[in-house]
Structure formats: C-alpha cells, structure tokens
Amino acid sequence: MTNTDESEFAQQHPKDGEKFTALIQMARPGWTTDVFPVKDGVFPADLSRCDGAMITGSPTSVHCGEAWVDQLQELIRQMVWARVPVFGACFGHQVIALALGGEVGRNPDGWVHGLTENRLEARPDWAVGLPDPVHLYGSHAEQVTRLPEGARVWASGPGCPASGMLIGDSVMTTQHHPEMSPTFIHALTEEMSDLLGPERTAQAFQTLKTRSDQARFAEGLAQFFESAQPKT
C-alpha cells in the first residue's frame, strides 16, 4: 500500500488495502491478502510467503525522493529476480517501470481523470476475457514515458501510450485504477474539482455515466496471478 492520503476525505472511504483485496476477491473470493503500508516503512520480510504482490496507487510522485520509494524499488527488483508475480496500478505501474530502468514524466496534456478507454495492444492468455477497448477509471498527472528494457505495452489510450505494461510473464501493470468503485470515483472527482478545473471536472463526470469493466479486469488479474505461478 503506497497511498499517502491521510486526509479527512480518505478517512471517509475504504483504504487501498481494502480496495485491492475486494478487487481480487471479486474474482477469487477464497484468496487472502496481507497489507504492507510501505509508505510507513512497513515491508514484507519474507518474499517466499507471497504468491504475488499488488502495488497500489498514490498521490505521491515516484520522483518524491522519499526513502520508502527507493526501498520499494529495490523490493521490486528482488521480486522480479525471484519471479514473484507482481501487479502495479497507477503509482505501482510507474514505480515498477522506474525500478527496472524506465522513465516517468508529466502528462503532456495535464490530468487524466474519469473513465478511460484502453485499446488492447496484446492479448496474453489472462486477457482473453477482456473487452477491447477495456474501460477503467483513471486519475493521474504522470505516466511512463519510456519502458524498461524487455517491457512491452499491452494497452494504450488517448494521451497515455503505455497504459498497460508487461514484463515477461510475471509482471503486469496498468496506469489506471481497477480497484475504484463507481461511488468512490464520483466522490474523488468532486473532491478534486478545484485541482481539475471546471472543464475537466465536467468532462470527467460525463465519462462516469458509463461504468468501468472492473469485474472482467478482476478476473483477468486473477488469471494473471494463476498463470504466473512457478511451474512444478
């Protein structure tokens, strides 16, 4: 869990540990999670206990210079070396790219917020059930501007050429927020209206008349973790 938001708004909604647990349990109700608030310096001590990892979003930039971000990047490199399946969303997507030699920069057109449309550039086995395009809620002012060596794009969208990234068969990411519910993204849009400005806020609310493909993405995510398990 990388989300550093401890505002009054954040206290009124489920924390990211709960949101990502609910996301994966939407597809696999029997799966359990352990939440490590790495933004507070709490990291897993034993990677062998994990069948996979999910790295959440955060309002913090990957370029913030905080010590926990550097420590997280080292953990990511260890997980990739050990072939622990890793999924990253938004900040998670960006920090994985940065940890493995990619680059992250500002969105050229400013904030992307609302329901995003993502064209499939690749369809690995775990993605066979995804629609094309796949719609996910998004909220970001930065994005991956150069992929790490060996990475490939699985999804792209307007203003975000690398909205989904694959590295081998054990790393999968999205720039967007499959964990967000319709209720939360509506509340977040209202909360961010001053930051977004009236035009982008209105555009965002217009997109939210359509729901995301959350359930189908959750199934794809579960299949990703299943397919990425070490073969015996």
PDB file of N, CA and C in Angstrom, residues 173-215:
ATOM      1  N   THR A 173       1.003  -4.462 -15.382  1.00  0.00           N
ATOM      2  CA  THR A 173       0.639  -3.188 -14.775  1.00  0.00           C
ATOM      3  C   THR A 173      -0.461  -2.489 -15.564  1.00  0.00           C
ATOM      4  N   THR A 174      -1.087  -1.531 -14.901  1.00  0.00           N
ATOM      5  CA  THR A 174      -1.982  -0.596 -15.568  1.00  0.00           C
ATOM      6  C   THR A 174      -1.762   0.794 -14.983  1.00  0.00           C
ATOM      7  N   GLN A 175      -1.841   1.809 -15.824  1.00  0.00           N
ATOM      8  CA  GLN A 175      -1.757   3.178 -15.344  1.00  0.00           C
ATOM      9  C   GLN A 175      -3.020   3.574 -14.572  1.00  0.00           C
ATOM     10  N   HIS A 176      -4.052   2.759 -14.652  1.00  0.00           N
ATOM     11  CA  HIS A 176      -5.358   3.166 -14.153  1.00  0.00           C
ATOM     12  C   HIS A 176      -5.718   2.498 -12.821  1.00  0.00           C
ATOM     13  N   HIS A 177      -7.005   2.593 -12.434  1.00  0.00           N
ATOM     14  CA  HIS A 177      -7.431   2.224 -11.085  1.00  0.00           C
ATOM     15  C   HIS A 177      -8.568   1.208 -11.118  1.00  0.00           C
ATOM     16  N   PRO A 178      -8.280  -0.060 -11.392  1.00  0.00           N
ATOM     17  CA  PRO A 178      -9.348  -1.066 -11.406  1.00  0.00           C
ATOM     18  C   PRO A 178      -9.969  -1.289 -10.041  1.00  0.00           C
ATOM     19  N   GLU A 179      -9.304  -0.856  -8.985  1.00  0.00           N
ATOM     20  CA  GLU A 179      -9.827  -1.056  -7.627  1.00  0.00           C
ATOM     21  C   GLU A 179     -10.925  -0.064  -7.260  1.00  0.00           C
ATOM     22  N   MET A 180     -11.061   1.030  -8.006  1.00  0.00           N
ATOM     23  CA  MET A 180     -12.022   2.072  -7.641  1.00  0.00           C
ATOM     24  C   MET A 180     -13.442   1.671  -8.001  1.00  0.00           C
ATOM     25  N   SER A 181     -14.350   1.887  -7.060  1.00  0.00           N
ATOM     26  CA  SER A 181     -15.775   1.652  -7.296  1.00  0.00           C
ATOM     27  C   SER A 181     -16.390   2.896  -7.932  1.00  0.00           C
ATOM     28  N   PRO A 182     -17.575   2.755  -8.556  1.00  0.00           N
ATOM     29  CA  PRO A 182     -18.261   3.937  -9.083  1.00  0.00           C
ATOM     30  C   PRO A 182     -18.519   4.992  -8.011  1.00  0.00           C
ATOM     31  N   THR A 183     -18.892   4.549  -6.813  1.00  0.00           N
ATOM     32  CA  THR A 183     -19.144   5.502  -5.726  1.00  0.00           C
ATOM     33  C   THR A 183     -17.896   6.291  -5.381  1.00  0.00           C
ATOM     34  N   PHE A 184     -16.753   5.596  -5.311  1.00  0.00           N
ATOM     35  CA  PHE A 184     -15.519   6.274  -4.929  1.00  0.00           C
ATOM     36  C   PHE A 184     -15.050   7.239  -6.009  1.00  0.00           C
ATOM     37  N   ILE A 185     -15.066   6.836  -7.287  1.00  0.00           N
ATOM     38  CA  ILE A 185     -14.564   7.727  -8.334  1.00  0.00           C
ATOM     39  C   ILE A 185     -15.439   8.975  -8.450  1.00  0.00           C
ATOM     40  N   HIS A 186     -16.744   8.842  -8.214  1.00  0.00           N
ATOM     41  CA  HIS A 186     -17.602  10.027  -8.203  1.00  0.00           C
ATOM     42  C   HIS A 186     -17.210  10.965  -7.056  1.00  0.00           C
ATOM     43  N   ALA A 187     -17.002  10.396  -5.867  1.00  0.00           N
ATOM     44  CA  ALA A 187     -16.611  11.215  -4.714  1.00  0.00           C
ATOM     45  C   ALA A 187     -15.242  11.844  -4.937  1.00  0.00           C
ATOM     46  N   LEU A 188     -14.310  11.093  -5.512  1.00  0.00           N
ATOM     47  CA  LEU A 188     -12.973  11.617  -5.762  1.00  0.00           C
ATOM     48  C   LEU A 188     -13.007  12.754  -6.784  1.00  0.00           C
ATOM     49  N   THR A 189     -13.843  12.627  -7.787  1.00  0.00           N
ATOM     50  CA  THR A 189     -13.958  13.675  -8.796  1.00  0.00           C
ATOM     51  C   THR A 189     -14.456  14.970  -8.168  1.00  0.00           C
ATOM     52  N   GLU A 190     -15.434  14.851  -7.299  1.00  0.00           N
ATOM     53  CA  GLU A 190     -15.931  16.032  -6.588  1.00  0.00           C
ATOM     54  C   GLU A 190     -14.835  16.624  -5.703  1.00  0.00           C
ATOM     55  N   GLU A 191     -14.104  15.768  -5.007  1.00  0.00           N
ATOM     56  CA  GLU A 191     -13.030  16.214  -4.118  1.00  0.00           C
ATOM     57  C   GLU A 191     -11.927  16.933  -4.888  1.00  0.00           C
ATOM     58  N   MET A 192     -11.652  16.489  -6.117  1.00  0.00           N
ATOM     59  CA  MET A 192     -10.549  17.041  -6.908  1.00  0.00           C
ATOM     60  C   MET A 192     -10.994  18.155  -7.861  1.00  0.00           C
ATOM     61  N   SER A 193     -12.230  18.610  -7.755  1.00  0.00           N
ATOM     62  CA  SER A 193     -12.760  19.539  -8.754  1.00  0.00           C
ATOM     63  C   SER A 193     -11.958  20.836  -8.855  1.00  0.00           C
ATOM     64  N   ASP A 194     -11.482  21.354  -7.723  1.00  0.00           N
ATOM     65  CA  ASP A 194     -10.674  22.583  -7.777  1.00  0.00           C
ATOM     66  C   ASP A 194      -9.365  22.338  -8.499  1.00  0.00           C
ATOM     67  N   LEU A 195      -8.752  21.187  -8.265  1.00  0.00           N
ATOM     68  CA  LEU A 195      -7.493  20.843  -8.920  1.00  0.00           C
ATOM     69  C   LEU A 195      -7.694  20.601 -10.411  1.00  0.00           C
ATOM     70  N   LEU A 196      -8.760  19.913 -10.768  1.00  0.00           N
ATOM     71  CA  LEU A 196      -9.017  19.584 -12.169  1.00  0.00           C
ATOM     72  C   LEU A 196      -9.482  20.793 -12.967  1.00  0.00           C
ATOM     73  N   GLY A 197     -10.185  21.705 -12.325  1.00  0.00           N
ATOM     74  CA  GLY A 197     -10.787  22.830 -13.028  1.00  0.00           C
ATOM     75  C   GLY A 197     -12.165  22.463 -13.539  1.00  0.00           C
ATOM     76  N   PRO A 198     -13.009  23.474 -13.818  1.00  0.00           N
ATOM     77  CA  PRO A 198     -14.409  23.192 -14.175  1.00  0.00           C
ATOM     78  C   PRO A 198     -14.571  22.384 -15.454  1.00  0.00           C
ATOM     79  N   GLU A 199     -13.735  22.632 -16.475  1.00  0.00           N
ATOM     80  CA  GLU A 199     -13.897  21.925 -17.745  1.00  0.00           C
ATOM     81  C   GLU A 199     -13.573  20.443 -17.598  1.00  0.00           C
ATOM     82  N   ARG A 200     -12.441  20.136 -16.976  1.00  0.00           N
ATOM     83  CA  ARG A 200     -12.057  18.726 -16.832  1.00  0.00           C
ATOM     84  C   ARG A 200     -12.954  18.001 -15.838  1.00  0.00           C
ATOM     85  N   THR A 201     -13.432  18.713 -14.836  1.00  0.00           N
ATOM     86  CA  THR A 201     -14.369  18.095 -13.905  1.00  0.00           C
ATOM     87  C   THR A 201     -15.648  17.706 -14.631  1.00  0.00           C
ATOM     88  N   ALA A 202     -16.166  18.606 -15.464  1.00  0.00           N
ATOM     89  CA  ALA A 202     -17.385  18.311 -16.222  1.00  0.00           C
ATOM     90  C   ALA A 202     -17.156  17.151 -17.184  1.00  0.00           C
ATOM     91  N   GLN A 203     -16.000  17.143 -17.847  1.00  0.00           N
ATOM     92  CA  GLN A 203     -15.672  16.042 -18.755  1.00  0.00           C
ATOM     93  C   GLN A 203     -15.607  14.723 -17.999  1.00  0.00           C
ATOM     94  N   ALA A 204     -14.985  14.748 -16.816  1.00  0.00           N
ATOM     95  CA  ALA A 204     -14.859  13.529 -16.014  1.00  0.00           C
ATOM     96  C   ALA A 204     -16.228  12.991 -15.625  1.00  0.00           C
ATOM     97  N   PHE A 205     -17.100  13.854 -15.133  1.00  0.00           N
ATOM     98  CA  PHE A 205     -18.434  13.401 -14.744  1.00  0.00           C
ATOM     99  C   PHE A 205     -19.204  12.855 -15.946  1.00  0.00           C
ATOM    100  N   GLN A 206     -18.977  13.434 -17.114  1.00  0.00           N
ATOM    101  CA  GLN A 206     -19.641  12.930 -18.316  1.00  0.00           C
ATOM    102  C   GLN A 206     -19.212  11.495 -18.609  1.00  0.00           C
ATOM    103  N   THR A 207     -17.908  11.207 -18.464  1.00  0.00           N
ATOM    104  CA  THR A 207     -17.422   9.844 -18.722  1.00  0.00           C
ATOM    105  C   THR A 207     -17.974   8.856 -17.704  1.00  0.00           C
ATOM    106  N   LEU A 208     -18.255   9.330 -16.490  1.00  0.00           N
ATOM    107  CA  LEU A 208     -18.680   8.432 -15.420  1.00  0.00           C
ATOM    108  C   LEU A 208     -20.125   7.984 -15.553  1.00  0.00           C
ATOM    109  N   LYS A 209     -20.794   8.420 -16.600  1.00  0.00           N
ATOM    110  CA  LYS A 209     -22.130   7.894 -16.878  1.00  0.00           C
ATOM    111  C   LYS A 209     -22.057   6.431 -17.311  1.00  0.00           C
ATOM    112  N   THR A 210     -20.845   5.991 -17.738  1.00  0.00           N
ATOM    113  CA  THR A 210     -20.595   4.585 -18.081  1.00  0.00           C
ATOM    114  C   THR A 210     -19.692   3.983 -17.010  1.00  0.00           C
ATOM    115  N   ARG A 211     -19.973   2.762 -16.597  1.00  0.00           N
ATOM    116  CA  ARG A 211     -19.153   2.110 -15.572  1.00  0.00           C
ATOM    117  C   ARG A 211     -17.931   1.432 -16.191  1.00  0.00           C
ATOM    118  N   SER A 212     -16.957   1.199 -15.344  1.00  0.00           N
ATOM    119  CA  SER A 212     -15.738   0.526 -15.795  1.00  0.00           C
ATOM    120  C   SER A 212     -15.971  -0.970 -15.972  1.00  0.00           C
ATOM    121  N   ASP A 213     -14.985  -1.626 -16.578  1.00  0.00           N
ATOM    122  CA  ASP A 213     -15.012  -3.088 -16.753  1.00  0.00           C
ATOM    123  C   ASP A 213     -14.321  -3.768 -15.572  1.00  0.00           C
ATOM    124  N   GLN A 214     -14.684  -3.353 -14.364  1.00  0.00           N
ATOM    125  CA  GLN A 214     -13.980  -3.794 -13.163  1.00  0.00           C
ATOM    126  C   GLN A 214     -14.009  -5.308 -12.983  1.00  0.00           C
ATOM    127  N   ALA A 215     -15.189  -5.907 -13.078  1.00  0.00           N
ATOM    128  CA  ALA A 215     -15.303  -7.343 -12.805  1.00  0.00           C
ATOM    129  C   ALA A 215     -14.508  -8.166 -13.808  1.00  0.00           C
TER     130      ALA A 215
END
